[in-house]
Coordinates of C-alpha atoms in Angstrom, one line a residue:
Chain A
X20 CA -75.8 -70.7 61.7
X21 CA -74.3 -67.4 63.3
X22 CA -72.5 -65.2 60.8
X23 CA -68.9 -64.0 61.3
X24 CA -67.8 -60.9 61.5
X25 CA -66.4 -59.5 58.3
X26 CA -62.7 -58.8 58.6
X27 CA -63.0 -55.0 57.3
X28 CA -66.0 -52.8 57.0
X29 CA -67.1 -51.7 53.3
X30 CA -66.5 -48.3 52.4
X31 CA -69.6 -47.5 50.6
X32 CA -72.2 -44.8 51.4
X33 CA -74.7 -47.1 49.3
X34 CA -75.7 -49.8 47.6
X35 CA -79.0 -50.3 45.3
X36 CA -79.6 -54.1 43.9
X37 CA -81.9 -54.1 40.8
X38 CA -83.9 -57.3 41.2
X39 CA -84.5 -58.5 45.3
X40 CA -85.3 -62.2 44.8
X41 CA -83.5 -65.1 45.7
X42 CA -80.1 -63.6 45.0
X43 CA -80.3 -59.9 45.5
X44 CA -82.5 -60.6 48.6
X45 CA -79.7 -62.6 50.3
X46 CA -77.0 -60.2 49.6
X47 CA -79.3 -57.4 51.5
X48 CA -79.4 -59.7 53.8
X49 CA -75.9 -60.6 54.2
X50 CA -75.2 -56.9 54.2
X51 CA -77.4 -56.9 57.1
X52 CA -75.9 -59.6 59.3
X53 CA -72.5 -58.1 58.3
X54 CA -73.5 -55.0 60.0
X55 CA -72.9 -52.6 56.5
X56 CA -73.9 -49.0 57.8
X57 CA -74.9 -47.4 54.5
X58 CA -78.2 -47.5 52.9
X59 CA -79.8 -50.7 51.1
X60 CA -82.0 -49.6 48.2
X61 CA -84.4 -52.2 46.6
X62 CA -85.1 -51.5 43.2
X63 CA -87.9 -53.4 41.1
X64 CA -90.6 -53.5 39.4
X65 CA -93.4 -54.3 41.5
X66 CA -93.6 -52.6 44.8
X67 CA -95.5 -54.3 46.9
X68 CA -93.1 -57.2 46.2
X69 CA -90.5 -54.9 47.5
X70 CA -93.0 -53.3 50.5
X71 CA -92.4 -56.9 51.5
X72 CA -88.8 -57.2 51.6
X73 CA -88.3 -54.1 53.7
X74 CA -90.9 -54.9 55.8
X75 CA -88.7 -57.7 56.8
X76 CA -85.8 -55.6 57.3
X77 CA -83.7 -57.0 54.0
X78 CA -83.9 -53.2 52.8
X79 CA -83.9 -49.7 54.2
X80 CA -85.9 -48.3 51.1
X81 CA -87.3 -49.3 47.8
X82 CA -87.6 -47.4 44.0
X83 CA -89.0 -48.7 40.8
X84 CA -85.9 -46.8 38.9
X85 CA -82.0 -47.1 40.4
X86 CA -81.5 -43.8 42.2
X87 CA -79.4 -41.3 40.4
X88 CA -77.4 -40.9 44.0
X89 CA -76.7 -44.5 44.0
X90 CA -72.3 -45.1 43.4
X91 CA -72.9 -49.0 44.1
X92 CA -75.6 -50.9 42.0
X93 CA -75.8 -55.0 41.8
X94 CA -78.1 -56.3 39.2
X95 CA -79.4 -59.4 40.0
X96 CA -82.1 -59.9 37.3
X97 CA -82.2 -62.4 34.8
X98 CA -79.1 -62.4 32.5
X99 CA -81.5 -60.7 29.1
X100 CA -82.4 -58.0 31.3
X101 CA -78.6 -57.2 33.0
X102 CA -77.1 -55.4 29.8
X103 CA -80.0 -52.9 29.1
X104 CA -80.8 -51.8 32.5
X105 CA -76.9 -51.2 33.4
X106 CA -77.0 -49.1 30.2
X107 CA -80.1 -47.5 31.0
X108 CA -79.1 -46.6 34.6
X109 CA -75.7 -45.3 33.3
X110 CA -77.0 -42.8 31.2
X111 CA -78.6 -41.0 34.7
X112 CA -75.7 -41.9 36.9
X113 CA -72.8 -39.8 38.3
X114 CA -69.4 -39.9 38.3
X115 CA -67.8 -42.6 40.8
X116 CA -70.7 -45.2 40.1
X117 CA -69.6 -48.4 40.2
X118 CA -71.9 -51.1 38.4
X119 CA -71.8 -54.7 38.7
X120 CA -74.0 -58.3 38.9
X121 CA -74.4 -61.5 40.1
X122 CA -75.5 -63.3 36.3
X123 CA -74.6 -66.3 35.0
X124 CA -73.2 -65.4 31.5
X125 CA -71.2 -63.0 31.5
X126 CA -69.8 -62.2 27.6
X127 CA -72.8 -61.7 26.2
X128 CA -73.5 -58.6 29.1
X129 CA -70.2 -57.3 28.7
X130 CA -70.0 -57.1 25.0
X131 CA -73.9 -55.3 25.4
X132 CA -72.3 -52.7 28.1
X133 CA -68.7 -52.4 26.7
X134 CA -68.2 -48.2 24.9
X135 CA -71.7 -47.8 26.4
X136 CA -71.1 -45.8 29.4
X137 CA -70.5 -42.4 30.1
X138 CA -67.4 -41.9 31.7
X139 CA -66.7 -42.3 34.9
X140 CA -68.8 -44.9 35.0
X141 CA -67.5 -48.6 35.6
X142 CA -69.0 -51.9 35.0
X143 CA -67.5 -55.1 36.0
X144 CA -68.9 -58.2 35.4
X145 CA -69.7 -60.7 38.5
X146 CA -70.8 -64.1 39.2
X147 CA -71.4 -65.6 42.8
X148 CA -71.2 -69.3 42.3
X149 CA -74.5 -69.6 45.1
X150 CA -78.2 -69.8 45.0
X151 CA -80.9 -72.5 45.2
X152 CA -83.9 -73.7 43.3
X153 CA -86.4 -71.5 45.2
X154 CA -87.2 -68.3 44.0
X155 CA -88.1 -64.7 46.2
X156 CA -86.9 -63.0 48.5
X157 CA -88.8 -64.9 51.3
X158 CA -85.7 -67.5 51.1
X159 CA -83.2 -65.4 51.1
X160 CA -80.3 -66.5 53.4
X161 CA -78.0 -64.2 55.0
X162 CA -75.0 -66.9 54.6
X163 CA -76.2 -67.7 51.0
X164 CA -72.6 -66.3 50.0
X165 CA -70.3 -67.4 53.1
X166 CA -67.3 -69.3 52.0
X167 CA -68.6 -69.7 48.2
X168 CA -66.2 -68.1 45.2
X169 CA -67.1 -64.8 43.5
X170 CA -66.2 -65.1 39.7
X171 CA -65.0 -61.5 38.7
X172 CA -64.8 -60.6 35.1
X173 CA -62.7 -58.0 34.7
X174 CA -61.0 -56.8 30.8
X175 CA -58.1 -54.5 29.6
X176 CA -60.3 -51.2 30.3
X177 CA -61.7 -52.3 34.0
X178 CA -59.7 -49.4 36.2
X179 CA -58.1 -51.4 38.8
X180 CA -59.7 -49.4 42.0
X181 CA -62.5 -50.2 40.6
X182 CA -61.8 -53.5 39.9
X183 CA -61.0 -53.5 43.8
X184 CA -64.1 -52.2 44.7
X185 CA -66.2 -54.7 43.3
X186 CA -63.8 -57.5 44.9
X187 CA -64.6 -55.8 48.3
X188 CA -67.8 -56.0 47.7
X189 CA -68.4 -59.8 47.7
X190 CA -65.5 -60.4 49.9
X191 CA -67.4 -58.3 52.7
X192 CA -70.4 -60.9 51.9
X193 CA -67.9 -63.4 53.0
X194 CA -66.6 -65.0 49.0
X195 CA -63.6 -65.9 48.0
X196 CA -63.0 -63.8 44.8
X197 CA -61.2 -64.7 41.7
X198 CA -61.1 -63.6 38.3
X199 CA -61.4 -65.0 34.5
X200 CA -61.9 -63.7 31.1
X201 CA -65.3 -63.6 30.4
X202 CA -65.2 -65.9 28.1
X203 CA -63.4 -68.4 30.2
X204 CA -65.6 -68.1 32.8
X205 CA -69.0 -68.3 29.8
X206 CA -67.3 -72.3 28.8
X207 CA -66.3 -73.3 32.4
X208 CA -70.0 -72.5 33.5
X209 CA -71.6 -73.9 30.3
X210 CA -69.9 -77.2 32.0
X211 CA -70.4 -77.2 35.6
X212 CA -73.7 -74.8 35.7
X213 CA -75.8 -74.5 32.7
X214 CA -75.3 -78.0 30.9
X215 CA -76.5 -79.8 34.4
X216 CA -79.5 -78.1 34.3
X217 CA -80.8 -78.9 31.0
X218 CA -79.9 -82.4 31.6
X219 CA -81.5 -82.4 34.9
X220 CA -84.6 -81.0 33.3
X221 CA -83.9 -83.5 30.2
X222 CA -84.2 -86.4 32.8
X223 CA -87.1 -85.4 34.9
X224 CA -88.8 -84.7 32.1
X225 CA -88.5 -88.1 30.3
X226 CA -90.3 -90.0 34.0
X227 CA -93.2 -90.9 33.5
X228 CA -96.7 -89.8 35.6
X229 CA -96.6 -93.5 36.3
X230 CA -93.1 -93.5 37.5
X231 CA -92.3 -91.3 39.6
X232 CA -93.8 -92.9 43.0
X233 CA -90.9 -94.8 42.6
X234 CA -88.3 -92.1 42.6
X235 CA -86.0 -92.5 45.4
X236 CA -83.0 -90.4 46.3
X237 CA -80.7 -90.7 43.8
X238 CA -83.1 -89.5 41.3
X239 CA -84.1 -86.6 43.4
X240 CA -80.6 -85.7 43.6
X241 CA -79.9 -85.6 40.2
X242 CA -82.9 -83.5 38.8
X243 CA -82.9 -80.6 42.1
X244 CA -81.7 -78.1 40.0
X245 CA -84.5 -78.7 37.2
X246 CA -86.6 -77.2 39.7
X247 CA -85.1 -73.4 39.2
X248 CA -87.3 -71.4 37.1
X249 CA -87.5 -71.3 33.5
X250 CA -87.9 -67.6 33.1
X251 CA -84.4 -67.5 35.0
X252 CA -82.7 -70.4 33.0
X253 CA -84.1 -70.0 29.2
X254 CA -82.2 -66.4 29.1
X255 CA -79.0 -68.3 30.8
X256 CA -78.8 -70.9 28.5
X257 CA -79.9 -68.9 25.1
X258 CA -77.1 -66.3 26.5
X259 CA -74.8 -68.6 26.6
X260 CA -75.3 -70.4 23.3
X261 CA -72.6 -71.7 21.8
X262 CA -70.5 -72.8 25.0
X263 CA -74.0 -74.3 26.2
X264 CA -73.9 -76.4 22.7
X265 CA -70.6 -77.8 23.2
X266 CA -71.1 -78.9 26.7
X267 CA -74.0 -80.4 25.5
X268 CA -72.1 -82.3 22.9
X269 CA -69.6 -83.6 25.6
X270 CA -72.8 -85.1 27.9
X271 CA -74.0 -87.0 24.5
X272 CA -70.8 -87.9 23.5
X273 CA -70.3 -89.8 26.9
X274 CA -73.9 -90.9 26.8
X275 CA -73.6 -92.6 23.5
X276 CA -70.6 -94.5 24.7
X277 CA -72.6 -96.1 27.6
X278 CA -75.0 -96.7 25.8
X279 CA -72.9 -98.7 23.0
X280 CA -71.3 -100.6 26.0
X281 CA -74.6 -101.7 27.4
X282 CA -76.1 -102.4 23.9
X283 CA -72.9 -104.8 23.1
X284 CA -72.6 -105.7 26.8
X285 CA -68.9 -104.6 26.9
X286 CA -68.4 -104.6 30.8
X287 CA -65.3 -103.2 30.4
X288 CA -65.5 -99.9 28.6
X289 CA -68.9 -99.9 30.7
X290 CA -66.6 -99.9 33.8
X291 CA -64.2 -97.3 32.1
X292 CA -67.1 -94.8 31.8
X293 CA -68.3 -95.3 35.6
X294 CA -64.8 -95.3 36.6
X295 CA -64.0 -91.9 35.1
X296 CA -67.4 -90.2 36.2
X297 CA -66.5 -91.2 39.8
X298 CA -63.1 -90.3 39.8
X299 CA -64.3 -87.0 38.9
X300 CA -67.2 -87.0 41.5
X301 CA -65.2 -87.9 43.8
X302 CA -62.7 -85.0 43.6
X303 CA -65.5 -82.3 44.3
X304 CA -65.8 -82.5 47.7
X305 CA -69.2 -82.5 49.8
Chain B
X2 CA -82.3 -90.2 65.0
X3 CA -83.8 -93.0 67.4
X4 CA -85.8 -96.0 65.7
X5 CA -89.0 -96.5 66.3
X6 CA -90.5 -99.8 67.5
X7 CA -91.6 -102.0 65.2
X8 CA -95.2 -102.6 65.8
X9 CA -94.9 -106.7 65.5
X10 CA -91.8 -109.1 66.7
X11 CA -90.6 -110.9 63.2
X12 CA -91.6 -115.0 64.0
X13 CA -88.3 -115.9 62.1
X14 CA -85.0 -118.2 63.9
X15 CA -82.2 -116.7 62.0
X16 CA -81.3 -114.9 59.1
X17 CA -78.7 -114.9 57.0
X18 CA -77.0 -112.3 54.9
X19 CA -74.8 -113.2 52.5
X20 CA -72.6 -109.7 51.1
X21 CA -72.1 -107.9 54.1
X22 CA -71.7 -104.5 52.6
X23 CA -73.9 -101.1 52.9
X24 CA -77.0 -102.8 52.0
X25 CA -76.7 -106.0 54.1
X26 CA -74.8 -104.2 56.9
X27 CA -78.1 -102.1 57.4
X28 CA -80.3 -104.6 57.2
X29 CA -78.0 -106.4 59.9
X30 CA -78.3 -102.8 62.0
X31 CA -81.7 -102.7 61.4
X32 CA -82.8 -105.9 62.8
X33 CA -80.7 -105.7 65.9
X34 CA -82.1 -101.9 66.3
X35 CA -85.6 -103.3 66.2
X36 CA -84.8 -106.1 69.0
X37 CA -84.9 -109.3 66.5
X38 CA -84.4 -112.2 68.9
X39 CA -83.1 -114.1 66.1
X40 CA -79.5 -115.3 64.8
X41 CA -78.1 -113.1 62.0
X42 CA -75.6 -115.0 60.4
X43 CA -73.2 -112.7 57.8
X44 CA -72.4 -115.0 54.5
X45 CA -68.8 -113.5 52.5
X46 CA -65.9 -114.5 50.7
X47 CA -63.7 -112.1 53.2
X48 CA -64.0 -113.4 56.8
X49 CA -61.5 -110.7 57.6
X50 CA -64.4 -107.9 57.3
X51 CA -66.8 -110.2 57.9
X52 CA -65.0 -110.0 61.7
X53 CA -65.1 -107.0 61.6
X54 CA -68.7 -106.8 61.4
X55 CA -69.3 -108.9 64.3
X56 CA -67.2 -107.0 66.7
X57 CA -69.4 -103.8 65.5
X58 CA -72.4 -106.1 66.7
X59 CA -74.0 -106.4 63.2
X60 CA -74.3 -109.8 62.9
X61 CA -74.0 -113.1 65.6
X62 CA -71.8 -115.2 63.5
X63 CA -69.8 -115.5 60.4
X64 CA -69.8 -118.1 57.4
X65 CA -68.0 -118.2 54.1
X66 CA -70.9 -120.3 52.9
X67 CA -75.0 -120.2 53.6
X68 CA -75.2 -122.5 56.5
X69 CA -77.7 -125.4 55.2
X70 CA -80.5 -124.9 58.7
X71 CA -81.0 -121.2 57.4
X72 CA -84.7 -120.4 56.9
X73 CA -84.4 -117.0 56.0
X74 CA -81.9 -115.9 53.1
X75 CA -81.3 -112.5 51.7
X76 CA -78.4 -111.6 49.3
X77 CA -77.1 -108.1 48.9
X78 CA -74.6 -109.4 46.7
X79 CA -74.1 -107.3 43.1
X80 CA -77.2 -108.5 40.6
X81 CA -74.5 -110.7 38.7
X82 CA -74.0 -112.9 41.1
X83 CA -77.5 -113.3 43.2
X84 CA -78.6 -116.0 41.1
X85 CA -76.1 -118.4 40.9
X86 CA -75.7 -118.0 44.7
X87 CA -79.4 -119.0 45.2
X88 CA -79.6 -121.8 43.2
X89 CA -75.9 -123.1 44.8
X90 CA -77.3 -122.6 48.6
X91 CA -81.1 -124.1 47.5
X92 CA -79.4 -127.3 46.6
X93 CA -78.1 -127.9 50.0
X94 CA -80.9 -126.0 52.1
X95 CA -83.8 -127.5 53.8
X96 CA -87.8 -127.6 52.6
X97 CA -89.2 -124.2 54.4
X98 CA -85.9 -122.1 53.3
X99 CA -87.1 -118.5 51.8
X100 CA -84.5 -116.7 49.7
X101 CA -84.6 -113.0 48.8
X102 CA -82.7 -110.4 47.5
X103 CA -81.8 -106.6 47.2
X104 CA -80.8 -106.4 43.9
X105 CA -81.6 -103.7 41.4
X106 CA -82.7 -105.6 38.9
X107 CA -85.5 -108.4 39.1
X108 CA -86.3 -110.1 35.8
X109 CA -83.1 -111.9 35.0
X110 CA -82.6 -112.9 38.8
X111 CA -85.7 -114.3 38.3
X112 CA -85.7 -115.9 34.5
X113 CA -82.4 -117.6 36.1
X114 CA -83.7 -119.0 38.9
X115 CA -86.9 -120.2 38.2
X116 CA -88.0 -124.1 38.1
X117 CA -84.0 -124.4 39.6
X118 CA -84.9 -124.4 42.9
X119 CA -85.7 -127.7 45.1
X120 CA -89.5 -128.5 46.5
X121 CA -90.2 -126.2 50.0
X122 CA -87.7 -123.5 48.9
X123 CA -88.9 -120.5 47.4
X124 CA -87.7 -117.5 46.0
X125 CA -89.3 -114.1 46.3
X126 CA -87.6 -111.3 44.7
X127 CA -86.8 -108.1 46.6
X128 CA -85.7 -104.4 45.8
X129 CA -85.6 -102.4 49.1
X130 CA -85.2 -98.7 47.3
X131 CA -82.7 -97.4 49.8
X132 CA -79.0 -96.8 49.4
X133 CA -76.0 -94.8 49.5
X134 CA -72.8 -94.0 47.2
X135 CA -71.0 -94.8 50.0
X136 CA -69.6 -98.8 50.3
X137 CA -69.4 -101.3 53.3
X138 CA -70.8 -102.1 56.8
X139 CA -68.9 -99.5 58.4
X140 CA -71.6 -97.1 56.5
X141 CA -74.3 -99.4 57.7
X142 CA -77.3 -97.7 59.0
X143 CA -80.1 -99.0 61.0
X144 CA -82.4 -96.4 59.7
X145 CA -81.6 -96.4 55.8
X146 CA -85.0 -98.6 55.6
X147 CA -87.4 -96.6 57.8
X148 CA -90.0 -95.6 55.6
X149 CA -88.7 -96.0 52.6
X150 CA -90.4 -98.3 49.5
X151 CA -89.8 -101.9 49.2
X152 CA -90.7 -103.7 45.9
X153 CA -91.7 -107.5 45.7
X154 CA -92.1 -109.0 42.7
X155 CA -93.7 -112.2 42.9
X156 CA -95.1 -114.3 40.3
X157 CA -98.3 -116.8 39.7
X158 CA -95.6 -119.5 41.7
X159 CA -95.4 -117.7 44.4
X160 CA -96.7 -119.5 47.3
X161 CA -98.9 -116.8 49.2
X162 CA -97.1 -117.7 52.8
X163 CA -94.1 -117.0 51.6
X164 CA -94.7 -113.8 49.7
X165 CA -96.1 -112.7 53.1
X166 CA -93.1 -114.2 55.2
X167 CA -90.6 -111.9 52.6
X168 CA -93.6 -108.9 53.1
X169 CA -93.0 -109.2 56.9
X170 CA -89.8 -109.1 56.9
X171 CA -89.3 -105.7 55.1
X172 CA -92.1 -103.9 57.0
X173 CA -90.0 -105.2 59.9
X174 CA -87.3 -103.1 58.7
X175 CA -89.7 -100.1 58.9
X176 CA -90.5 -99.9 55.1
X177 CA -93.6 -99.8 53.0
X178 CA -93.8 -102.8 51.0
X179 CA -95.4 -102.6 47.5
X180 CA -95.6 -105.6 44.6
X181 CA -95.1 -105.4 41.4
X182 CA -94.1 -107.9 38.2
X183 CA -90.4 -107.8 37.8
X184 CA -91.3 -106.7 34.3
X185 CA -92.6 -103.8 35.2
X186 CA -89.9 -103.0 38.2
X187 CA -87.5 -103.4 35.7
X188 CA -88.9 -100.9 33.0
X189 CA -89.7 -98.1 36.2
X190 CA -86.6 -98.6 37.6
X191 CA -84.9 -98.0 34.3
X192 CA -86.4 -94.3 34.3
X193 CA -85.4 -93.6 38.5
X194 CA -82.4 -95.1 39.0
X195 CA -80.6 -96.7 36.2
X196 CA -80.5 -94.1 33.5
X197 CA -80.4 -91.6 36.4
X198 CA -76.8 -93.4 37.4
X199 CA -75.7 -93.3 33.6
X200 CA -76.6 -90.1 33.0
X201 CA -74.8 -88.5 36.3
X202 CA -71.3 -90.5 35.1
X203 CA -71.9 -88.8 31.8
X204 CA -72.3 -85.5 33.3
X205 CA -69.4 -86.1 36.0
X206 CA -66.9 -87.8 33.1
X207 CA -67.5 -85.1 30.7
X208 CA -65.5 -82.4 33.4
X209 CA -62.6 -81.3 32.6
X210 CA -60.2 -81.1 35.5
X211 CA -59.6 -77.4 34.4
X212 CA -63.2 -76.8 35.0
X213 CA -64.1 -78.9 38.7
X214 CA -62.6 -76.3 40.7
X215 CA -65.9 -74.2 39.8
X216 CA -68.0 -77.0 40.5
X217 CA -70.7 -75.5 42.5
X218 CA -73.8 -77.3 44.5
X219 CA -76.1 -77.8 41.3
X220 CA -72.8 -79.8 39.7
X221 CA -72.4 -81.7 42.8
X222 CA -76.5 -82.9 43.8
X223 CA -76.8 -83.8 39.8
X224 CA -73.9 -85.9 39.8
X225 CA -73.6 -87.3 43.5
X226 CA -74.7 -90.8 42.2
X227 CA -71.7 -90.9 40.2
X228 CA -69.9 -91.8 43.0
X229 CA -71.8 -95.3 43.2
X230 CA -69.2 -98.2 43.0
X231 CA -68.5 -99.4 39.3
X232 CA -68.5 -103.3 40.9
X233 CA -72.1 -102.5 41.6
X234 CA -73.2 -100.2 38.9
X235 CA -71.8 -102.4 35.8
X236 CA -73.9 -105.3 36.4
X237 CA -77.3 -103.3 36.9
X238 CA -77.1 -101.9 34.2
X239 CA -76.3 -104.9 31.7
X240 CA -78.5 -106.9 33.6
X241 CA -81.2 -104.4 32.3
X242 CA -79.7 -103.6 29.2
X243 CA -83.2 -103.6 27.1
X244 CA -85.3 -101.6 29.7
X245 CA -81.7 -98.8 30.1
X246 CA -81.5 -98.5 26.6
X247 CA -84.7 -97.8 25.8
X248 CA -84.6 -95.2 29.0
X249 CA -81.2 -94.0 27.9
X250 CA -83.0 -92.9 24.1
X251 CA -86.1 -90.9 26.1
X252 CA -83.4 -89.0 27.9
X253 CA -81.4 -88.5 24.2
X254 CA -84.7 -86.9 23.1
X255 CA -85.2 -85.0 25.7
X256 CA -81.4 -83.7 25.1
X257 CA -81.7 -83.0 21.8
X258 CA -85.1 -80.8 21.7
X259 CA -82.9 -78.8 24.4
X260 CA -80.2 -78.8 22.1
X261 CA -82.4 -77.7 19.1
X262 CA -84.2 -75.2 21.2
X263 CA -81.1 -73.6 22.2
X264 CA -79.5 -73.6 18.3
X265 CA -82.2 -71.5 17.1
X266 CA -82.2 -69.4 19.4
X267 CA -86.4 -71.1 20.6
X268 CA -86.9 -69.7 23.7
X269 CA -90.7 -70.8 23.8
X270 CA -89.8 -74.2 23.1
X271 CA -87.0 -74.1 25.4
X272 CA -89.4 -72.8 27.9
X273 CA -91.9 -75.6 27.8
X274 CA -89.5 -78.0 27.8
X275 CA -87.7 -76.3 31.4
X276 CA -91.2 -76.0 32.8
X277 CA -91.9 -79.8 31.8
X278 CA -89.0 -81.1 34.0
X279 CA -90.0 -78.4 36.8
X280 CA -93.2 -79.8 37.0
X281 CA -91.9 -83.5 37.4
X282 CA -89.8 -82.7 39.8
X283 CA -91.8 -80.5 42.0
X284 CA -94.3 -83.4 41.8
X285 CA -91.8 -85.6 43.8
X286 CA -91.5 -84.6 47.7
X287 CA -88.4 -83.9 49.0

């Protein structure tokens, strides 16, 4: 798939992502294909890792702490981690530094952050609804982000050219951008991200050894997600606590009814219950 | 995608499908793609679509009843109504006359049909695992088959010709053929496909309509089955209540030790139970 050709170029003299896997190694990537003229740090903890990554040409250099020079910084580490290292780096940045991320819970890193940072400083909460169930850089996809939406989380103290800035960001990368409360954006996720994976893990972990030669599509289909890592999802769904428990209590909620109409062999209410789940299916398209 | 040959010619003079729909529609494809020199007769309650079948080249000829001189009989009809439907056409067919099926579910097909059938007419129970959301012939594919599983569930009646004649005429379709009781189908198929269906509508009918817009490609793959017809879905799974319920409380389980995990905050437990349902599915290709 060619990429298109962003409609503006980005205005940045920088930009450092903490954390090149899957996520931060496809927006270096995008940046790439998008023809972004500045310079691409990679920052991480292991180096050879990141050796790798500008080997293949994802990044222009690499740094085991965010440069103090750096006025754009994506953290795209795992959503404990986000919080501590934006606070950390903020301490050594300059005025004019923008920080933001690409995790999937975003109160929990905002309430961390909020009265933290020195001023002049901005952090704004992000969430690119993309990825995948693999992991490293080696997948990363210059289109990973093309036509998907950018969750911005902005409050009552995010400056509004900064709050621009950030939008440019992901809209270069080729997103749609909107914004939510963070706390609107925490429950919707629970719902449509975080709930499906622990009941795509819940399933696949109920089959059988036995079983599972017999596992045809639609069961691959529903448990692809419980594939992603567990050292990227335990800190999602512990971050996101209480929304998580209330999705959860919807799933079983609706479970318990099938399973009632099955048990009393009410075809009915069993129809009901399909009925809705498709109607709903069915308006998501692809 | 081209189909390859099939490496023997199937030593059948007609077959007849009775429920002309996704399933029987590919089987229809699949045995013209693969030069059957036979008659395919198409067996419905709608000669209107079943027309329209025949001018798409599916079948030869159209019936609103199983013509009495057909030898080989399979019914793609929903799992409530195979059985009735086999034991109305046996009464009027000839000795020699095999009947299978495509249904989802084996053991009551079977319970209900046994000792009902005339002398030379046999029934041999079927579950080709292959499919689609999607509904009707226009969705047939002559390739849904090629290499897929096929389950046969004989039992000690079960003359050994015409378990081979029912073998031969799935591998002509391209598929691996495999036997098994219809007990034990039943119970395996609980786990991959049933619960799996039960679960997705859960997931799918516990969305808000607030919330579907953010919907992203982990929403979408663990709830695509939703989208299965209730006609279809209804009957499977009352027709296997005992084996889905019993499926349906692993799953609960499963759910609530995430659900615990998560409420005190147990991220080692959460962990291990993650990495349990990333190891299942990893084990299954594709």
């Amino acid at each position: 798939m060619g990429t298109p050709p962003p409609a503006f170029q980005l205005d940045e003299p920088n930009v450092a992502i903490v954390g090149v896997g899957l996520i931060g190694g496809s927006i270096a990537a995008a940046l790439k294909a998008r023809g972004f003229p500045g310079n691409v740090v990679g920052v991480g903890r292991n180096p050879a890792r990141l050796q790798g990554a500008r080997d293949a040409g994802l990044i222009d250099e690499i740094a085991t702490t965010t440069p103090a020079e750096s006025r754009f910084v994506v953290y795209c580490t795992p959503v404990d981690r986000i919080a501590a290292q934006v606070v950390g780096d903020a301490a050594r940045s300059g005025p004019g530094t923008l920080m933001t991320d690409a995790g999937s819970v975003k109160g929990r890193i905002q309430n961390a952050v909020a009265e933290q940072l020195p001023a002049g400083v901005t952090f704004v909460g992000s969430h690119p609804l993309a990825g995948s169930e693999k992991a490293g850089w080696e997948h990363a996809d210059a289109n990973l982000y093309e036509g998907r939406m950018c969750i911005l989380t902005p409050d009552e103290t995010t400056p509004a050219l900064e709050l621009d800035r950030a939008r440019r960001f992901w809209e270069f990368l080729g997103m749609r951008v909107v914004e939510l409360s963070a706390e609107d954006h925490d429950r919707i996720l629970a719902m449509t991200s975080h709930v499906p994976h622990a009941v795509a893990a819940a399933l696949a972990g109920a089959l059988a050894a036995s079983e599972s030669p017999f596992a045809a599509t639609g069961f691959r289909d529903t448990t692809r997600i419980a594939s992603g890592e567990p050292e990227i999802w335990v800190p999602i769904l512990l971050a996101n606590r209480d929304a998580v428990l209330r999705g959860l209590d919807r799933v079983r909620r609706r479970l318990e009814r099938i399973h009632r109409a099955v048990e009393v062999d009410d075809a009915i209410e069993l129809e009901r219950l399909l009925a809705q789940g498709k109607l709903v299916r069915e308006g998501l398209d692809g």
